[in-house]
PDB file of C-alpha atoms in Angstrom:
ATOM      1  CA  MET H 238      19.541  82.980 -28.676  1.00 48.00           C
ATOM      2  CA  TRP H 239      20.559  86.070 -30.645  1.00 47.00           C
ATOM      3  CA  ASP H 240      16.955  87.308 -30.399  1.00 51.00           C
ATOM      4  CA  LYS H 241      17.205  87.392 -26.583  1.00 48.00           C
ATOM      5  CA  ILE H 242      20.479  89.305 -26.765  1.00 47.00           C
ATOM      6  CA  LYS H 243      19.045  91.708 -29.311  1.00 48.00           C
ATOM      7  CA  ASP H 244      16.038  92.366 -27.064  1.00 52.00           C
ATOM      8  CA  GLN H 245      18.370  93.122 -24.151  1.00 48.00           C
ATOM      9  CA  ALA H 246      20.587  95.313 -26.309  1.00 46.00           C
ATOM     10  CA  LYS H 247      17.571  97.103 -27.802  1.00 48.00           C
ATOM     11  CA  THR H 248      16.264  97.892 -24.322  1.00 46.00           C
ATOM     12  CA  PHE H 249      19.689  99.221 -23.380  1.00 43.00           C
ATOM     13  CA  GLN H 250      19.885 101.209 -26.616  1.00 43.00           C
ATOM     14  CA  GLN H 251      16.504 102.829 -25.918  1.00 43.00           C
ATOM     15  CA  SER H 252      17.600 103.759 -22.389  1.00 40.00           C
ATOM     16  CA  GLN H 253      20.804 105.231 -23.809  1.00 38.00           C
ATOM     17  CA  GLY H 254      18.739 107.320 -26.224  1.00 42.00           C
ATOM     18  CA  THR H 255      17.292 109.209 -23.263  1.00 38.00           C
ATOM     19  CA  ARG H 256      20.824 110.063 -22.100  1.00 38.00           C
ATOM     20  CA  GLY H 257      21.714 111.559 -25.466  1.00 40.00           C
ATOM     21  CA  ALA H 258      24.140 108.827 -26.495  1.00 40.00           C
ATOM     22  CA  SER H 259      24.325 108.280 -30.206  1.00 38.00           C
ATOM     23  CA  GLY H 260      26.617 106.720 -32.739  1.00 39.00           C
ATOM     24  CA  PRO H 261      26.553 104.330 -35.674  1.00 37.00           C
ATOM     25  CA  GLY H 262      23.390 102.243 -35.546  1.00 39.00           C
ATOM     26  CA  GLN H 263      21.929 104.406 -32.767  1.00 38.00           C
ATOM     27  CA  GLY H 264      18.766 106.462 -32.754  1.00 39.00           C
ATOM     28  CA  PRO H 265      15.356 105.689 -34.236  1.00 36.00           C
ATOM     29  CA  GLN H 266      16.676 104.323 -37.523  1.00 37.00           C
ATOM     30  CA  GLY H 267      19.041 101.934 -35.713  1.00 38.00           C
ATOM     31  CA  GLN H 268      16.228 100.692 -33.478  1.00 35.00           C
ATOM     32  CA  HIS H 269      13.914 100.055 -36.409  1.00 37.00           C
ATOM     33  CA  GLY H 270      16.755  98.297 -38.194  1.00 37.00           C
ATOM     34  CA  ALA H 271      17.200  96.005 -35.191  1.00 36.00           C
ATOM     35  CA  GLN H 272      13.493  95.139 -35.245  1.00 34.00           C
ATOM     36  CA  GLY H 273      13.655  94.408 -38.958  1.00 35.00           C
ATOM     37  CA  GLN H 274      16.725  92.259 -38.455  1.00 33.00           C
ATOM     38  CA  GLN H 275      14.966  90.365 -35.648  1.00 33.00           C
ATOM     39  CA  ALA H 276      12.048  89.554 -37.919  1.00 33.00           C
ATOM     40  CA  HIS H 277      14.419  88.492 -40.696  1.00 33.00           C
ATOM     41  CA  GLN H 278      16.557  86.388 -38.367  1.00 32.00           C
ATOM     42  CA  GLY H 279      13.665  84.161 -37.284  1.00 33.00           C
ATOM     43  CA  ALA H 280      13.815  82.388 -40.649  1.00 32.00           C
ATOM     44  CA  GLY H 281      17.410  81.211 -40.118  1.00 33.00           C
ATOM     45  CA  ARG H 282      18.703  78.299 -38.145  1.00 33.00           C
ATOM     46  CA  PRO H 283      19.084  78.734 -34.362  1.00 36.00           C
ATOM     47  CA  GLY H 284      22.125  80.773 -33.427  1.00 40.00           C
ATOM     48  CA  SER H 285      22.531  82.159 -36.923  1.00 38.00           C
ATOM     49  CA  SER H 286      21.677  85.537 -38.334  1.00 39.00           C
ATOM     50  CA  SER H 287      22.709  87.798 -41.119  1.00 41.00           C
ATOM     51  CA  GLY H 288      26.051  89.538 -40.866  1.00 45.00           C
ATOM     52  CA  GLY H 289      24.314  92.902 -40.541  1.00 51.00           C
ATOM     53  CA  SER H 290      22.379  91.969 -37.412  1.00 60.00           C
ATOM     54  CA  LYS H 291      25.436  90.398 -35.771  1.00 58.00           C
ATOM     55  CA  ALA H 292      27.501  93.471 -36.545  1.00 63.00           C
ATOM     56  CA  GLN H 293      24.734  95.613 -35.075  1.00 64.00           C
ATOM     57  CA  LEU H 294      24.573  93.407 -31.978  1.00 60.00           C
ATOM     58  CA  ILE H 295      28.336  93.568 -31.445  1.00 61.00           C
ATOM     59  CA  GLY H 296      28.092  97.333 -31.893  1.00 68.00           C
ATOM     60  CA  MET H 297      25.497  97.474 -29.126  1.00 67.00           C
ATOM     61  CA  PHE H 298      27.720  95.505 -26.737  1.00 65.00           C
ATOM     62  CA  LYS H 299      30.564  97.889 -27.571  1.00 68.00           C
ATOM     63  CA  THR H 300      28.240 100.799 -26.801  1.00 74.00           C
ATOM     64  CA  GLN H 301      27.272  99.217 -23.476  1.00 73.00           C
ATOM     65  CA  LEU H 302      30.935  98.819 -22.580  1.00 73.00           C
ATOM     66  CA  ALA H 303      31.829 102.340 -23.711  1.00 68.00           C
ATOM     67  CA  SER H 304      29.067 103.752 -21.499  1.00 68.00           C
ATOM     68  CA  VAL H 305      30.911 102.445 -18.413  1.00 71.00           C
ATOM     69  CA  LYS H 306      34.459 102.927 -19.737  1.00 75.00           C
ATOM     70  CA  THR H 307      35.473 105.265 -16.915  1.00 71.00           C
ATOM     71  CA  GLU H 308      34.497 102.605 -14.352  1.00 74.00           C
ATOM     72  CA  LEU H 309      36.580  99.870 -16.027  1.00 80.00           C
ATOM     73  CA  LYS H 310      40.134 100.778 -15.060  1.00 82.00           C
ATOM     74  CA  SER H 311      40.907  98.180 -12.400  1.00 85.00           C
ATOM     75  CA  GLY H 312      43.485  95.445 -12.693  1.00 86.00           C
ATOM     76  CA  SER H 313      40.820  92.826 -11.959  1.00 90.00           C
ATOM     77  CA  TYR H 314      38.773  93.909 -14.994  1.00 90.00           C
ATOM     78  CA  ARG H 315      41.895  93.964 -17.189  1.00 93.00           C
ATOM     79  CA  ASP H 316      43.028  90.517 -16.078  1.00 95.00           C
ATOM     80  CA  ALA H 317      39.559  88.949 -16.160  1.00 95.00           C
ATOM     81  CA  SER H 318      38.889  90.366 -19.625  1.00 94.00           C
ATOM     82  CA  MET H 319      42.135  88.936 -20.992  1.00 96.00           C
ATOM     83  CA  ALA H 320      41.328  85.547 -19.456  1.00 96.00           C
ATOM     84  CA  MET H 321      37.836  85.785 -20.995  1.00 95.00           C
ATOM     85  CA  CYS H 322      39.244  86.663 -24.435  1.00 94.00           C
ATOM     86  CA  ALA H 323      41.673  83.726 -24.252  1.00 95.00           C
ATOM     87  CA  LEU H 324      38.915  81.361 -23.134  1.00 95.00           C
ATOM     88  CA  VAL H 325      36.744  82.409 -26.079  1.00 93.00           C
ATOM     89  CA  ALA H 326      39.652  82.179 -28.552  1.00 92.00           C
ATOM     90  CA  ALA H 327      40.533  78.672 -27.330  1.00 93.00           C
ATOM     91  CA  ALA H 328      36.953  77.518 -26.723  1.00 90.00           C
ATOM     92  CA  ASP H 329      37.267  74.718 -29.280  1.00 87.00           C
ATOM     93  CA  GLY H 330      40.528  73.521 -27.692  1.00 85.00           C
ATOM     94  CA  GLN H 331      42.911  75.069 -30.198  1.00 85.00           C
ATOM     95  CA  VAL H 332      44.073  78.504 -31.346  1.00 88.00           C
ATOM     96  CA  GLU H 333      45.499  78.972 -34.803  1.00 88.00           C
ATOM     97  CA  PRO H 334      48.206  81.680 -35.117  1.00 89.00           C
ATOM     98  CA  ALA H 335      45.930  83.750 -37.377  1.00 89.00           C
ATOM     99  CA  GLU H 336      43.113  83.560 -34.822  1.00 87.00           C
ATOM    100  CA  ARG H 337      45.455  84.571 -32.012  1.00 91.00           C
ATOM    101  CA  GLN H 338      46.610  87.567 -34.023  1.00 92.00           C
ATOM    102  CA  ARG H 339      43.020  88.535 -34.935  1.00 91.00           C
ATOM    103  CA  VAL H 340      41.918  88.445 -31.285  1.00 92.00           C
ATOM    104  CA  GLU H 341      45.003  90.445 -30.242  1.00 92.00           C
ATOM    105  CA  GLU H 342      44.047  93.099 -32.805  1.00 91.00           C
ATOM    106  CA  LEU H 343      40.473  93.171 -31.501  1.00 90.00           C
ATOM    107  CA  ILE H 344      41.767  93.568 -27.955  1.00 91.00           C
ATOM    108  CA  VAL H 345      44.148  96.454 -28.617  1.00 89.00           C
ATOM    109  CA  SER H 346      41.610  98.273 -30.813  1.00 88.00           C
ATOM    110  CA  ASN H 347      38.775  97.908 -28.258  1.00 84.00           C
ATOM    111  CA  GLU H 348      37.835 101.356 -26.944  1.00 84.00           C
ATOM    112  CA  VAL H 349      37.374 100.243 -23.337  1.00 84.00           C
ATOM    113  CA  LEU H 350      40.504  98.095 -23.228  1.00 89.00           C
ATOM    114  CA  GLN H 351      42.500 101.126 -24.378  1.00 87.00           C
ATOM    115  CA  ASN H 352      42.340 102.121 -20.691  1.00 86.00           C
ATOM    116  CA  PHE H 353      45.339  99.768 -20.380  1.00 92.00           C
ATOM    117  CA  PRO H 354      48.734  99.598 -22.121  1.00 93.00           C
ATOM    118  CA  ALA H 355      48.544  97.314 -25.172  1.00 92.00           C
ATOM    119  CA  ASP H 356      51.648  95.377 -24.073  1.00 93.00           C
ATOM    120  CA  GLN H 357      50.005  94.446 -20.747  1.00 93.00           C
ATOM    121  CA  LEU H 358      46.918  93.210 -22.570  1.00 94.00           C
ATOM    122  CA  ARG H 359      48.880  91.170 -25.119  1.00 94.00           C
ATOM    123  CA  GLN H 360      51.062  89.624 -22.420  1.00 95.00           C
ATOM    124  CA  ARG H 361      48.125  88.518 -20.262  1.00 95.00           C
ATOM    125  CA  PHE H 362      46.082  87.284 -23.225  1.00 95.00           C
ATOM    126  CA  ASN H 363      48.986  85.244 -24.635  1.00 95.00           C
ATOM    127  CA  GLN H 364      49.854  83.744 -21.233  1.00 96.00           C
ATOM    128  CA  HIS H 365      46.319  82.412 -20.955  1.00 95.00           C
ATOM    129  CA  VAL H 366      46.253  81.180 -24.559  1.00 95.00           C
ATOM    130  CA  ASP H 367      49.574  79.365 -24.058  1.00 95.00           C
ATOM    131  CA  ARG H 368      48.233  77.652 -20.924  1.00 95.00           C
ATOM    132  CA  LEU H 369      44.985  76.699 -22.672  1.00 94.00           C
ATOM    133  CA  VAL H 370      46.827  75.273 -25.678  1.00 93.00           C
ATOM    134  CA  GLY H 371      49.335  73.427 -23.456  1.00 93.00           C
ATOM    135  CA  ASN H 372      46.735  71.830 -21.161  1.00 94.00           C
ATOM    136  CA  PHE H 373      43.187  72.932 -21.936  1.00 93.00           C
ATOM    137  CA  GLU H 374      41.514  71.801 -18.694  1.00 94.00           C
ATOM    138  CA  LEU H 375      44.222  73.269 -16.453  1.00 95.00           C
ATOM    139  CA  GLY H 376      44.370  76.461 -18.515  1.00 94.00           C
ATOM    140  CA  LYS H 377      40.585  76.784 -18.386  1.00 95.00           C
ATOM    141  CA  SER H 378      40.564  76.322 -14.630  1.00 95.00           C
ATOM    142  CA  GLU H 379      43.232  79.034 -14.221  1.00 96.00           C
ATOM    143  CA  ALA H 380      41.400  81.407 -16.585  1.00 96.00           C
ATOM    144  CA  LEU H 381      38.102  80.930 -14.715  1.00 96.00           C
ATOM    145  CA  GLN H 382      39.847  81.648 -11.394  1.00 96.00           C
ATOM    146  CA  VAL H 383      41.139  84.953 -12.799  1.00 96.00           C
ATOM    147  CA  ILE H 384      37.706  85.761 -14.248  1.00 96.00           C
ATOM    148  CA  ALA H 385      36.047  85.062 -10.884  1.00 96.00           C
ATOM    149  CA  LYS H 386      38.104  87.835  -9.254  1.00 94.00           C
ATOM    150  CA  ALA H 387      35.977  90.414 -11.100  1.00 94.00           C
ATOM    151  CA  ALA H 388      32.820  89.168  -9.347  1.00 93.00           C
ATOM    152  CA  LYS H 389      33.262  91.662  -6.492  1.00 92.00           C
ATOM    153  CA  LYS H 390      31.995  94.508  -8.690  1.00 91.00           C
ATOM    154  CA  PRO H 391      28.812  93.666 -10.644  1.00 90.00           C
ATOM    155  CA  ALA H 392      29.491  96.298 -13.339  1.00 89.00           C
ATOM    156  CA  GLU H 393      32.940  94.803 -13.972  1.00 91.00           C
ATOM    157  CA  ALA H 394      31.580  91.249 -13.952  1.00 92.00           C
ATOM    158  CA  ARG H 395      29.024  92.120 -16.639  1.00 91.00           C
ATOM    159  CA  ALA H 396      31.635  94.035 -18.618  1.00 91.00           C
ATOM    160  CA  VAL H 397      33.894  90.962 -18.649  1.00 94.00           C
ATOM    161  CA  ILE H 398      31.058  88.913 -20.179  1.00 92.00           C
ATOM    162  CA  GLN H 399      30.229  91.676 -22.665  1.00 89.00           C
ATOM    163  CA  THR H 400      33.905  91.809 -23.673  1.00 90.00           C
ATOM    164  CA  GLY H 401      33.816  88.053 -24.270  1.00 91.00           C
ATOM    165  CA  MET H 402      30.631  88.405 -26.326  1.00 88.00           C
ATOM    166  CA  VAL H 403      32.228  91.129 -28.482  1.00 87.00           C
ATOM    167  CA  ILE H 404      35.285  88.944 -29.133  1.00 87.00           C
ATOM    168  CA  ALA H 405      33.197  85.812 -29.768  1.00 86.00           C
ATOM    169  CA  GLY H 406      30.864  87.561 -32.203  1.00 82.00           C
ATOM    170  CA  ALA H 407      33.468  89.625 -34.046  1.00 76.00           C
ATOM    171  CA  ASP H 408      33.927  86.983 -36.756  1.00 75.00           C
ATOM    172  CA  GLY H 409      30.185  86.824 -37.396  1.00 74.00           C
ATOM    173  CA  VAL H 410      29.848  83.319 -35.914  1.00 76.00           C
ATOM    174  CA  PHE H 411      28.968  82.521 -32.302  1.00 79.00           C
ATOM    175  CA  GLU H 412      30.089  78.906 -31.977  1.00 85.00           C
ATOM    176  CA  PRO H 413      28.496  76.543 -29.413  1.00 88.00           C
ATOM    177  CA  SER H 414      31.928  76.119 -27.778  1.00 90.00           C
ATOM    178  CA  GLU H 415      32.174  79.920 -27.373  1.00 89.00           C
ATOM    179  CA  GLN H 416      28.671  80.031 -25.879  1.00 88.00           C
ATOM    180  CA  TYR H 417      29.672  77.301 -23.434  1.00 92.00           C
ATOM    181  CA  ALA H 418      32.836  79.219 -22.440  1.00 93.00           C
ATOM    182  CA  ILE H 419      30.760  82.331 -21.794  1.00 92.00           C
ATOM    183  CA  ARG H 420      28.259  80.338 -19.708  1.00 93.00           C
ATOM    184  CA  GLU H 421      31.146  78.985 -17.607  1.00 94.00           C
ATOM    185  CA  ALA H 422      32.470  82.510 -17.113  1.00 95.00           C
ATOM    186  CA  CYS H 423      28.980  83.668 -16.071  1.00 94.00           C
ATOM    187  CA  THR H 424      28.933  80.919 -13.448  1.00 94.00           C
ATOM    188  CA  ALA H 425      32.381  81.945 -12.188  1.00 95.00           C
ATOM    189  CA  LEU H 426      31.190  85.556 -11.900  1.00 95.00           C
ATOM    190  CA  GLY H 427      27.824  84.752 -10.334  1.00 93.00           C
ATOM    191  CA  VAL H 428      25.987  86.326 -13.272  1.00 91.00           C
ATOM    192  CA  SER H 429      22.998  84.657 -14.930  1.00 89.00           C
ATOM    193  CA  PRO H 430      23.861  83.422 -18.446  1.00 87.00           C
ATOM    194  CA  SER H 431      20.266  84.165 -19.485  1.00 82.00           C
ATOM    195  CA  GLU H 432      21.040  87.859 -18.962  1.00 77.00           C
ATOM    196  CA  PHE H 433      23.268  87.531 -22.023  1.00 71.00           C
ATOM    197  CA  GLY H 434      21.105  85.049 -23.898  1.00 70.00           C
ATOM    198  CA  VAL H 435      23.521  82.126 -23.546  1.00 70.00           C
TER     199      VAL H 435
END
C-alpha cells in the first residue's frame, strides 16, 4: 500500500520539480532516495516500511498540502480537517490523553493548518474526539457528515484526506483502523481511496 502512495507522491514531486519547488527530501537526491526506499520496502511485511521512507512519504504529503496552502482557507476545509484528524486519532475506538495531545501538537504545527487560529482548531478537534470517545458510531457519523461538506471543492476534499494521511503516518505506523477511517472519509468526499493507496 505504501508503494502505491510513494509512486503517487513521487509523480507529484517530479511535477513540483518543474515548478522550482524544493525543500528537504526534494530534488534529484530525494527522488533517488525514494526509489531506493521503495526497493528496500518490498522486503518488509505489507503496510510496513522503514522509518526513513515513512518520514519521506509524510514529507511529500506535507509538500502537496503546502503547494495549495493559499487555496485552503475556507471554514469547510478547517472543519473537515479537524473531523478527519479526530477520526484518525480515534480510529481504534479510543484516544489516550498522550495521543490526543500529540495530535493537537501536529495540528497546530502543520503549515497549512496555520491558516487558522490554533484555538479554533483545538476546539473543533477536541469536540469530535469527545463525541467519538463518548459514542464511537454516533461520533463517527457526525465526523463523516462534517467531512462530506468539503466535497464541493475537489482540491479541498483531497487536502482533507492528505491531512488525515499526514496525521495517521506521523507516528511511523499506519494502522489498519486508520486506513479504514481514511477509506470512509474518501467515500464521504466522493474521492477514490485508491488515489491515496488505501
